[in-house]
Amino acid sequence: MQPVTLRTERLVLSVPELGDADDVVAYANDPDVIASTPVPVPYGHAEARYWITDVVVAGWAADSRYEFGIRRADDLRLLGTVGLFAFADGAAEIGYAMHPDGRGSGIMTEAAERVLQWAFAGPPEGLGLVRVQWRAIATNTASAAVAQRLGLRFEGRTRSSVLHRGSRHDQLLAAALHEDDRLDPTVWPTS
Protein backbone atom coordinates (compact mmCIF):
# COMPACT_ATOMS: atom_id res chain seq x y z
CA MET A 1 0.00 0.00 0.00
CA GLN A 2 1.16 3.50 -0.67
CA PRO A 3 1.53 5.42 2.60
CA VAL A 4 -1.41 7.63 3.52
CA THR A 5 -1.62 10.77 5.61
CA LEU A 6 -4.47 11.11 8.10
CA ARG A 7 -5.59 14.36 9.67
CA THR A 8 -7.62 15.64 12.58
CA GLU A 9 -8.43 19.22 13.43
CA ARG A 10 -5.09 19.67 15.19
CA LEU A 11 -2.93 16.70 14.06
CA VAL A 12 -1.18 15.36 10.98
CA LEU A 13 -0.48 11.62 11.00
CA SER A 14 2.11 10.75 8.40
CA VAL A 15 4.78 8.14 7.81
CA PRO A 16 7.97 8.76 9.83
CA GLU A 17 10.94 9.64 7.62
CA LEU A 18 14.71 9.63 8.11
CA GLY A 19 14.54 13.34 8.99
CA ASP A 20 12.55 12.31 12.08
CA ALA A 21 15.40 10.22 13.53
CA ASP A 22 16.31 12.78 16.23
CA ASP A 23 12.69 12.86 17.41
CA VAL A 24 12.44 9.06 17.42
CA VAL A 25 15.61 8.86 19.52
CA ALA A 26 14.19 11.46 21.93
CA TYR A 27 10.96 9.60 22.69
CA ALA A 28 12.50 6.10 22.53
CA ASN A 29 14.91 7.09 25.32
CA ASP A 30 12.16 8.41 27.59
CA PRO A 31 12.12 6.35 30.81
CA ASP A 32 8.36 5.69 30.53
CA VAL A 33 8.75 4.34 26.98
CA ILE A 34 11.70 2.17 28.04
CA ALA A 35 9.75 0.87 31.04
CA SER A 36 6.81 -0.33 28.98
CA THR A 37 7.93 -1.09 25.42
CA PRO A 38 10.58 -3.37 23.94
CA VAL A 39 12.74 -0.59 22.46
CA PRO A 40 16.47 -1.35 22.47
CA VAL A 41 18.48 0.26 25.27
CA PRO A 42 20.46 2.32 24.55
CA TYR A 43 18.54 3.69 21.56
CA GLY A 44 20.56 5.81 19.16
CA HIS A 45 20.44 7.08 15.60
CA ALA A 46 21.37 3.70 14.12
CA GLU A 47 18.34 2.13 15.83
CA ALA A 48 16.08 4.98 14.69
CA ARG A 49 17.28 4.71 11.08
CA TYR A 50 16.78 0.93 11.15
CA TRP A 51 13.26 1.32 12.57
CA ILE A 52 12.29 3.96 10.00
CA THR A 53 13.70 2.16 6.94
CA ASP A 54 13.51 -1.55 7.79
CA VAL A 55 10.35 -1.54 9.90
CA VAL A 56 8.21 1.45 8.92
CA VAL A 57 8.95 1.85 5.20
CA ALA A 58 9.24 -1.89 4.66
CA GLY A 59 5.99 -2.46 6.60
CA TRP A 60 4.04 -0.12 4.34
CA ALA A 61 5.57 -1.69 1.23
CA ALA A 62 4.72 -5.23 2.39
CA ASP A 63 1.28 -4.33 3.82
CA SER A 64 2.40 -5.81 7.13
CA ARG A 65 2.67 -2.71 9.34
CA TYR A 66 1.25 0.80 9.04
CA GLU A 67 3.01 3.30 11.31
CA PHE A 68 2.00 6.94 11.57
CA GLY A 69 4.11 9.72 13.02
CA ILE A 70 2.07 12.02 15.25
CA ARG A 71 2.58 15.73 14.59
CA ARG A 72 0.73 18.88 15.55
CA ALA A 73 -0.59 20.61 12.43
CA ASP A 74 1.17 23.82 13.48
CA ASP A 75 4.47 22.10 14.46
CA LEU A 76 5.52 19.12 12.35
CA ARG A 77 8.05 17.79 14.88
CA LEU A 78 7.41 14.09 15.49
CA LEU A 79 5.89 13.65 18.96
CA GLY A 80 5.29 9.92 18.81
CA THR A 81 3.84 7.14 16.73
CA VAL A 82 0.73 5.04 16.45
CA GLY A 83 0.61 1.96 14.28
CA LEU A 84 -1.29 -1.11 13.18
CA PHE A 85 0.50 -4.45 12.86
CA ALA A 86 0.08 -8.23 13.35
CA PHE A 87 -2.58 -8.44 10.64
CA ALA A 88 -4.52 -11.70 10.45
CA ASP A 89 -7.99 -12.59 9.21
CA GLY A 90 -9.42 -9.06 9.20
CA ALA A 91 -7.85 -8.11 12.53
CA ALA A 92 -4.80 -6.15 13.67
CA GLU A 93 -3.11 -4.85 16.77
CA ILE A 94 -2.66 -1.19 17.64
CA GLY A 95 0.36 0.20 19.48
CA TYR A 96 1.57 3.67 20.35
CA ALA A 97 4.29 5.67 22.08
CA MET A 98 4.57 9.37 22.88
CA HIS A 99 7.27 11.87 23.81
CA PRO A 100 6.59 13.63 27.15
CA ASP A 101 6.01 16.91 25.24
CA GLY A 102 2.85 15.42 23.74
CA ARG A 103 1.42 13.83 26.86
CA GLY A 104 -1.48 15.11 28.90
CA SER A 105 -3.27 16.95 26.11
CA GLY A 106 -5.28 14.16 24.51
CA ILE A 107 -3.02 13.97 21.46
CA MET A 108 -2.47 10.22 21.67
CA THR A 109 -6.17 9.48 22.09
CA GLU A 110 -6.99 11.76 19.15
CA ALA A 111 -4.32 10.19 16.94
CA ALA A 112 -5.24 6.60 17.83
CA GLU A 113 -8.94 7.34 17.31
CA ARG A 114 -8.20 8.62 13.81
CA VAL A 115 -6.16 5.48 13.04
CA LEU A 116 -9.04 3.31 14.32
CA GLN A 117 -11.48 5.17 12.07
CA TRP A 118 -9.20 4.46 9.11
CA ALA A 119 -8.75 0.82 10.17
CA PHE A 120 -12.51 0.17 10.35
CA ALA A 121 -13.52 2.19 7.26
CA GLY A 122 -14.19 0.09 4.19
CA PRO A 123 -11.88 0.24 1.17
CA PRO A 124 -10.78 2.40 -0.53
CA GLU A 125 -11.07 4.92 2.35
CA GLY A 126 -9.73 2.44 4.90
CA LEU A 127 -8.68 -1.11 5.64
CA GLY A 128 -12.08 -2.64 6.38
CA LEU A 129 -10.90 -4.42 9.53
CA VAL A 130 -13.37 -6.16 11.82
CA ARG A 131 -11.23 -6.16 15.00
CA VAL A 132 -8.38 -4.09 16.43
CA GLN A 133 -6.78 -5.26 19.65
CA TRP A 134 -4.42 -3.65 22.13
CA ARG A 135 -1.97 -5.31 24.52
CA ALA A 136 0.30 -3.85 27.15
CA ILE A 137 2.05 -4.83 30.32
CA ALA A 138 -0.29 -4.23 33.24
CA THR A 139 1.90 -1.53 34.79
CA ASN A 140 1.53 0.65 31.67
CA THR A 141 -1.38 2.62 33.08
CA ALA A 142 -1.00 5.49 30.59
CA SER A 143 -1.45 3.15 27.63
CA ALA A 144 -4.42 1.48 29.34
CA ALA A 145 -6.00 4.90 29.93
CA VAL A 146 -5.76 5.69 26.21
CA ALA A 147 -7.27 2.30 25.32
CA GLN A 148 -10.15 2.99 27.70
CA ARG A 149 -10.75 6.48 26.26
CA LEU A 150 -10.82 4.90 22.79
CA GLY A 151 -13.70 2.72 23.93
CA LEU A 152 -11.83 -0.56 23.66
CA ARG A 153 -13.41 -3.32 25.71
CA PHE A 154 -11.35 -5.07 28.34
CA GLU A 155 -10.94 -8.72 27.42
CA GLY A 156 -8.57 -10.01 30.04
CA ARG A 157 -5.36 -10.21 31.96
CA THR A 158 -2.78 -12.89 31.29
CA ARG A 159 -0.69 -13.49 34.36
CA SER A 160 3.11 -13.36 34.13
CA SER A 161 2.88 -13.70 30.35
CA VAL A 162 5.41 -11.10 29.22
CA LEU A 163 9.14 -11.06 29.84
CA HIS A 164 10.24 -7.40 29.76
CA ARG A 165 13.70 -6.17 30.78
CA GLY A 166 14.41 -9.39 32.66
CA SER A 167 11.19 -9.47 34.72
CA ARG A 168 7.88 -11.20 34.18
CA HIS A 169 4.76 -9.02 33.90
CA ASP A 170 1.03 -9.49 33.60
CA GLN A 171 -0.42 -8.36 30.29
CA LEU A 172 -3.75 -6.64 29.65
CA LEU A 173 -5.81 -7.21 26.50
CA ALA A 174 -8.61 -5.07 25.09
CA ALA A 175 -10.19 -4.74 21.67
CA ALA A 176 -12.73 -2.96 19.54
CA LEU A 177 -14.90 -4.53 16.89
CA HIS A 178 -16.09 -2.63 13.84
CA GLU A 179 -19.68 -2.74 15.08
CA ASP A 180 -18.93 -1.70 18.68
CA ASP A 181 -20.42 1.51 20.02
CA ARG A 182 -17.14 2.88 21.35
CA LEU A 183 -18.86 6.00 22.68
CA ASP A 184 -20.41 3.78 25.35
CA PRO A 185 -17.27 2.13 26.77
CA THR A 186 -17.33 -0.67 29.28
CA VAL A 187 -15.84 -0.41 32.76
CA TRP A 188 -12.39 -1.91 33.14
CA PRO A 189 -11.30 -3.69 36.33
CA THR A 190 -9.18 -1.59 38.66
CA SER A 191 -6.63 -4.29 39.45
mmCIF file of C-alpha atoms in Angstrom:
data_model
loop_
_atom_site.group_PDB
_atom_site.id
_atom_site.type_symbol
_atom_site.label_atom_id
_atom_site.label_comp_id
_atom_site.label_asym_id
_atom_site.label_seq_id
_atom_site.Cartn_x
_atom_site.Cartn_y
_atom_site.Cartn_z
ATOM 1 C CA MET A 1 0.000 0.000 0.000
ATOM 2 C CA GLN A 2 1.160 3.498 -0.674
ATOM 3 C CA PRO A 3 1.533 5.421 2.605
ATOM 4 C CA VAL A 4 -1.410 7.625 3.517
ATOM 5 C CA THR A 5 -1.623 10.768 5.609
ATOM 6 C CA LEU A 6 -4.470 11.106 8.097
ATOM 7 C CA ARG A 7 -5.591 14.364 9.673
ATOM 8 C CA THR A 8 -7.620 15.639 12.581
ATOM 9 C CA GLU A 9 -8.431 19.222 13.430
ATOM 10 C CA ARG A 10 -5.086 19.675 15.187
ATOM 11 C CA LEU A 11 -2.932 16.705 14.063
ATOM 12 C CA VAL A 12 -1.185 15.360 10.983
ATOM 13 C CA LEU A 13 -0.480 11.616 11.005
ATOM 14 C CA SER A 14 2.106 10.749 8.399
ATOM 15 C CA VAL A 15 4.784 8.142 7.808
ATOM 16 C CA PRO A 16 7.966 8.756 9.826
ATOM 17 C CA GLU A 17 10.942 9.645 7.619
ATOM 18 C CA LEU A 18 14.706 9.632 8.110
ATOM 19 C CA GLY A 19 14.543 13.339 8.988
ATOM 20 C CA ASP A 20 12.547 12.307 12.080
ATOM 21 C CA ALA A 21 15.402 10.219 13.526
ATOM 22 C CA ASP A 22 16.305 12.781 16.228
ATOM 23 C CA ASP A 23 12.687 12.863 17.410
ATOM 24 C CA VAL A 24 12.435 9.057 17.419
ATOM 25 C CA VAL A 25 15.609 8.861 19.516
ATOM 26 C CA ALA A 26 14.187 11.458 21.930
ATOM 27 C CA TYR A 27 10.964 9.604 22.689
ATOM 28 C CA ALA A 28 12.498 6.102 22.528
ATOM 29 C CA ASN A 29 14.908 7.091 25.319
ATOM 30 C CA ASP A 30 12.164 8.407 27.587
ATOM 31 C CA PRO A 31 12.118 6.352 30.813
ATOM 32 C CA ASP A 32 8.360 5.693 30.528
ATOM 33 C CA VAL A 33 8.752 4.344 26.983
ATOM 34 C CA ILE A 34 11.704 2.173 28.037
ATOM 35 C CA ALA A 35 9.752 0.869 31.042
ATOM 36 C CA SER A 36 6.810 -0.327 28.981
ATOM 37 C CA THR A 37 7.932 -1.091 25.424
ATOM 38 C CA PRO A 38 10.583 -3.374 23.937
ATOM 39 C CA VAL A 39 12.742 -0.592 22.459
ATOM 40 C CA PRO A 40 16.468 -1.352 22.469
ATOM 41 C CA VAL A 41 18.480 0.257 25.272
ATOM 42 C CA PRO A 42 20.461 2.317 24.546
ATOM 43 C CA TYR A 43 18.542 3.689 21.564
ATOM 44 C CA GLY A 44 20.564 5.815 19.160
ATOM 45 C CA HIS A 45 20.438 7.084 15.601
ATOM 46 C CA ALA A 46 21.369 3.698 14.124
ATOM 47 C CA GLU A 47 18.343 2.133 15.830
ATOM 48 C CA ALA A 48 16.084 4.984 14.687
ATOM 49 C CA ARG A 49 17.281 4.707 11.075
ATOM 50 C CA TYR A 50 16.779 0.926 11.147
ATOM 51 C CA TRP A 51 13.258 1.322 12.569
ATOM 52 C CA ILE A 52 12.292 3.959 9.998
ATOM 53 C CA THR A 53 13.699 2.158 6.936
ATOM 54 C CA ASP A 54 13.512 -1.547 7.787
ATOM 55 C CA VAL A 55 10.351 -1.545 9.903
ATOM 56 C CA VAL A 56 8.208 1.449 8.918
ATOM 57 C CA VAL A 57 8.954 1.852 5.202
ATOM 58 C CA ALA A 58 9.237 -1.894 4.664
ATOM 59 C CA GLY A 59 5.991 -2.465 6.596
ATOM 60 C CA TRP A 60 4.037 -0.116 4.343
ATOM 61 C CA ALA A 61 5.573 -1.690 1.229
ATOM 62 C CA ALA A 62 4.720 -5.229 2.394
ATOM 63 C CA ASP A 63 1.281 -4.326 3.819
ATOM 64 C CA SER A 64 2.396 -5.806 7.128
ATOM 65 C CA ARG A 65 2.666 -2.709 9.337
ATOM 66 C CA TYR A 66 1.248 0.802 9.043
ATOM 67 C CA GLU A 67 3.015 3.304 11.307
ATOM 68 C CA PHE A 68 2.000 6.945 11.573
ATOM 69 C CA GLY A 69 4.114 9.720 13.020
ATOM 70 C CA ILE A 70 2.068 12.021 15.249
ATOM 71 C CA ARG A 71 2.581 15.726 14.588
ATOM 72 C CA ARG A 72 0.733 18.884 15.550
ATOM 73 C CA ALA A 73 -0.587 20.609 12.425
ATOM 74 C CA ASP A 74 1.170 23.823 13.481
ATOM 75 C CA ASP A 75 4.467 22.098 14.458
ATOM 76 C CA LEU A 76 5.515 19.119 12.353
ATOM 77 C CA ARG A 77 8.046 17.792 14.883
ATOM 78 C CA LEU A 78 7.409 14.086 15.490
ATOM 79 C CA LEU A 79 5.885 13.650 18.963
ATOM 80 C CA GLY A 80 5.291 9.915 18.810
ATOM 81 C CA THR A 81 3.839 7.138 16.729
ATOM 82 C CA VAL A 82 0.725 5.035 16.455
ATOM 83 C CA GLY A 83 0.608 1.956 14.281
ATOM 84 C CA LEU A 84 -1.289 -1.110 13.185
ATOM 85 C CA PHE A 85 0.496 -4.454 12.862
ATOM 86 C CA ALA A 86 0.081 -8.229 13.347
ATOM 87 C CA PHE A 87 -2.581 -8.439 10.638
ATOM 88 C CA ALA A 88 -4.519 -11.696 10.451
ATOM 89 C CA ASP A 89 -7.994 -12.594 9.209
ATOM 90 C CA GLY A 90 -9.417 -9.057 9.203
ATOM 91 C CA ALA A 91 -7.847 -8.109 12.528
ATOM 92 C CA ALA A 92 -4.803 -6.148 13.666
ATOM 93 C CA GLU A 93 -3.109 -4.849 16.772
ATOM 94 C CA ILE A 94 -2.658 -1.187 17.643
ATOM 95 C CA GLY A 95 0.359 0.199 19.485
ATOM 96 C CA TYR A 96 1.574 3.673 20.354
ATOM 97 C CA ALA A 97 4.294 5.669 22.084
ATOM 98 C CA MET A 98 4.566 9.372 22.878
ATOM 99 C CA HIS A 99 7.273 11.866 23.814
ATOM 100 C CA PRO A 100 6.589 13.628 27.149
ATOM 101 C CA ASP A 101 6.010 16.907 25.240
ATOM 102 C CA GLY A 102 2.851 15.415 23.741
ATOM 103 C CA ARG A 103 1.421 13.825 26.864
ATOM 104 C CA GLY A 104 -1.484 15.110 28.896
ATOM 105 C CA SER A 105 -3.274 16.955 26.112
ATOM 106 C CA GLY A 106 -5.284 14.160 24.505
ATOM 107 C CA ILE A 107 -3.016 13.968 21.465
ATOM 108 C CA MET A 108 -2.474 10.215 21.670
ATOM 109 C CA THR A 109 -6.168 9.478 22.090
ATOM 110 C CA GLU A 110 -6.988 11.755 19.152
ATOM 111 C CA ALA A 111 -4.321 10.186 16.941
ATOM 112 C CA ALA A 112 -5.240 6.601 17.829
ATOM 113 C CA GLU A 113 -8.943 7.344 17.311
ATOM 114 C CA ARG A 114 -8.202 8.618 13.810
ATOM 115 C CA VAL A 115 -6.165 5.482 13.038
ATOM 116 C CA LEU A 116 -9.040 3.309 14.322
ATOM 117 C CA GLN A 117 -11.482 5.165 12.074
ATOM 118 C CA TRP A 118 -9.204 4.455 9.112
ATOM 119 C CA ALA A 119 -8.754 0.820 10.174
ATOM 120 C CA PHE A 120 -12.505 0.171 10.348
ATOM 121 C CA ALA A 121 -13.516 2.188 7.257
ATOM 122 C CA GLY A 122 -14.186 0.095 4.188
ATOM 123 C CA PRO A 123 -11.877 0.242 1.169
ATOM 124 C CA PRO A 124 -10.780 2.396 -0.530
ATOM 125 C CA GLU A 125 -11.070 4.916 2.353
ATOM 126 C CA GLY A 126 -9.727 2.436 4.898
ATOM 127 C CA LEU A 127 -8.681 -1.111 5.641
ATOM 128 C CA GLY A 128 -12.078 -2.643 6.378
ATOM 129 C CA LEU A 129 -10.895 -4.418 9.534
ATOM 130 C CA VAL A 130 -13.374 -6.164 11.820
ATOM 131 C CA ARG A 131 -11.228 -6.159 14.997
ATOM 132 C CA VAL A 132 -8.384 -4.088 16.426
ATOM 133 C CA GLN A 133 -6.783 -5.256 19.651
ATOM 134 C CA TRP A 134 -4.416 -3.647 22.132
ATOM 135 C CA ARG A 135 -1.975 -5.312 24.516
ATOM 136 C CA ALA A 136 0.303 -3.846 27.151
ATOM 137 C CA ILE A 137 2.051 -4.834 30.324
ATOM 138 C CA ALA A 138 -0.294 -4.229 33.238
ATOM 139 C CA THR A 139 1.897 -1.531 34.793
ATOM 140 C CA ASN A 140 1.532 0.649 31.667
ATOM 141 C CA THR A 141 -1.382 2.618 33.081
ATOM 142 C CA ALA A 142 -1.001 5.490 30.595
ATOM 143 C CA SER A 143 -1.454 3.149 27.631
ATOM 144 C CA ALA A 144 -4.417 1.485 29.337
ATOM 145 C CA ALA A 145 -6.004 4.896 29.929
ATOM 146 C CA VAL A 146 -5.755 5.690 26.209
ATOM 147 C CA ALA A 147 -7.269 2.304 25.319
ATOM 148 C CA GLN A 148 -10.149 2.992 27.703
ATOM 149 C CA ARG A 149 -10.747 6.477 26.256
ATOM 150 C CA LEU A 150 -10.817 4.896 22.788
ATOM 151 C CA GLY A 151 -13.702 2.718 23.935
ATOM 152 C CA LEU A 152 -11.828 -0.563 23.657
ATOM 153 C CA ARG A 153 -13.408 -3.315 25.709
ATOM 154 C CA PHE A 154 -11.347 -5.071 28.340
ATOM 155 C CA GLU A 155 -10.943 -8.724 27.418
ATOM 156 C CA GLY A 156 -8.574 -10.012 30.043
ATOM 157 C CA ARG A 157 -5.360 -10.206 31.959
ATOM 158 C CA THR A 158 -2.782 -12.887 31.294
ATOM 159 C CA ARG A 159 -0.692 -13.489 34.357
ATOM 160 C CA SER A 160 3.108 -13.363 34.134
ATOM 161 C CA SER A 161 2.878 -13.703 30.347
ATOM 162 C CA VAL A 162 5.409 -11.100 29.218
ATOM 163 C CA LEU A 163 9.141 -11.058 29.836
ATOM 164 C CA HIS A 164 10.244 -7.403 29.760
ATOM 165 C CA ARG A 165 13.698 -6.173 30.780
ATOM 166 C CA GLY A 166 14.406 -9.390 32.655
ATOM 167 C CA SER A 167 11.194 -9.470 34.724
ATOM 168 C CA ARG A 168 7.875 -11.203 34.175
ATOM 169 C CA HIS A 169 4.756 -9.024 33.901
ATOM 170 C CA ASP A 170 1.029 -9.488 33.601
ATOM 171 C CA GLN A 171 -0.420 -8.357 30.288
ATOM 172 C CA LEU A 172 -3.749 -6.645 29.647
ATOM 173 C CA LEU A 173 -5.808 -7.213 26.503
ATOM 174 C CA ALA A 174 -8.609 -5.075 25.091
ATOM 175 C CA ALA A 175 -10.190 -4.740 21.670
ATOM 176 C CA ALA A 176 -12.734 -2.958 19.544
ATOM 177 C CA LEU A 177 -14.900 -4.529 16.890
ATOM 178 C CA HIS A 178 -16.089 -2.634 13.836
ATOM 179 C CA GLU A 179 -19.675 -2.738 15.075
ATOM 180 C CA ASP A 180 -18.929 -1.701 18.680
ATOM 181 C CA ASP A 181 -20.417 1.506 20.025
ATOM 182 C CA ARG A 182 -17.138 2.877 21.348
ATOM 183 C CA LEU A 183 -18.864 6.004 22.681
ATOM 184 C CA ASP A 184 -20.413 3.782 25.351
ATOM 185 C CA PRO A 185 -17.268 2.133 26.767
ATOM 186 C CA THR A 186 -17.326 -0.668 29.282
ATOM 187 C CA VAL A 187 -15.841 -0.410 32.759
ATOM 188 C CA TRP A 188 -12.394 -1.909 33.145
ATOM 189 C CA PRO A 189 -11.297 -3.686 36.327
ATOM 190 C CA THR A 190 -9.180 -1.588 38.657
ATOM 191 C CA SER A 191 -6.627 -4.293 39.454
#
